[in-house]
Amino acid sequence: MKVGIVSFAHLHAYTYADALLNMEDVELCAISDGNAARGREAAKRFRTRYYGDYHEMLQEDLDAVVVCTENSRHAEVVIAAAEAGKHVLCEKPIATTVEDAKQMIEVCERNNVILQIAFPVRFCAPIQRLKQMILDEDLGRIIAIKGTNRGQNPGGWFVDKNLSGGGAVMDHTVHVIDLMRWFMGSEVREVYAEVDTVFNDIPVDDCGILTLEFENGVFASHDPSWSRVKSYPTWGDVTLEVIGTKGVTKVDAFSQHVTLYSDLDNRVSEEFWGDSMDIELIRDFLSCIKEHRSPSITGTDGLKALEVALAAYQSAETNQPVKLTHR
């Protein structure tokens, strides 16, 4: 299978490229990046061809592309890839507006190509264990869920709203909302949020608190932030606490680590040793293509997570709960 990557603006592009290089019967054929220095360096590192214009790359004999551009450019690249007949794995969030997300979904459906959204935490072993516990009703009926995704400020284009669509609430809400939806098979009915900038001197938000009500009656809270300092042992976390009628379970997606005290760089770090969810995401995406099946994480999944993040911003601006409609 022949795969290309559009842009290394998002750091996940590097782990995806590593995953592609280490898979049998897969070839990383091309890399495109509007940033010539970054693109050429990546092409050299991953031993493949570089294209300055992704449209030129899409004319090549590729089966699929991985899109890791700035968030606001997802729509234009995904649409171009779909119209070129390429299957697409798109970095999250799917887009920065609902209109763009819907157009991406429609164009991919019309051109009969897969659109999968990069929510790799679904492939984390502890998260999958919790999913199975919920399916087996080990926790009984779910009453409430508490989630966190607290990390470091990534800087760069992430703090430019025109490119990112928002700050920490946009960046860190979609992952956890996707997990909550996936666990329960229910949509968010109402969002109330408070959003602020308190940890960093940046022009976008770096923290928020979301209170959610799902259509199945479950209440949830979510803490998305860029609150971790650079000296913190790891970039951040993804945690969930699920409260059911039969019990309570807590899960930390990155708890499979050892703590390293290094005299080489005079810092403490948490070194992850568990299975790579990025590799499993790529493997699942390629399997969907080979087996001609629907993507495990659809464009609609991306859209629903985006709607919650945007509703959180609207709620914070109006100081009122925002109701979501699902058709």
XYZ file of C-alpha atoms in Angstrom, residues 12 15-16 89-92 116-125 127-128 175 178-179 182 253-254 275-282 297:
34
model
C 2.053 13.475 15.248
C 5.155 9.185 14.776
C 2.825 8.319 11.897
C -6.537 9.855 7.708
C -7.001 13.383 9.079
C -5.426 14.699 12.260
C -7.855 15.989 14.878
C -10.844 8.461 9.264
C -10.143 10.922 12.091
C -7.008 10.585 14.212
C -8.327 9.785 17.684
C -5.571 7.321 18.623
C -6.518 7.107 22.306
C -9.259 4.656 21.293
C -6.443 2.184 20.608
C -4.822 2.545 24.046
C -4.918 -0.809 25.892
C -8.943 2.561 27.376
C -9.994 -0.484 25.367
C -10.105 13.518 22.278
C -14.801 11.177 21.414
C -14.015 8.598 24.097
C -17.596 5.869 21.998
C -4.207 6.286 29.230
C -0.492 6.926 29.859
C 1.742 -0.297 23.061
C 1.826 2.599 20.601
C -1.669 3.861 19.968
C -0.382 5.830 16.964
C 0.837 2.614 15.338
C -2.490 0.931 16.059
C -4.345 3.920 14.580
C -2.321 3.688 11.355
C -13.446 6.494 13.567
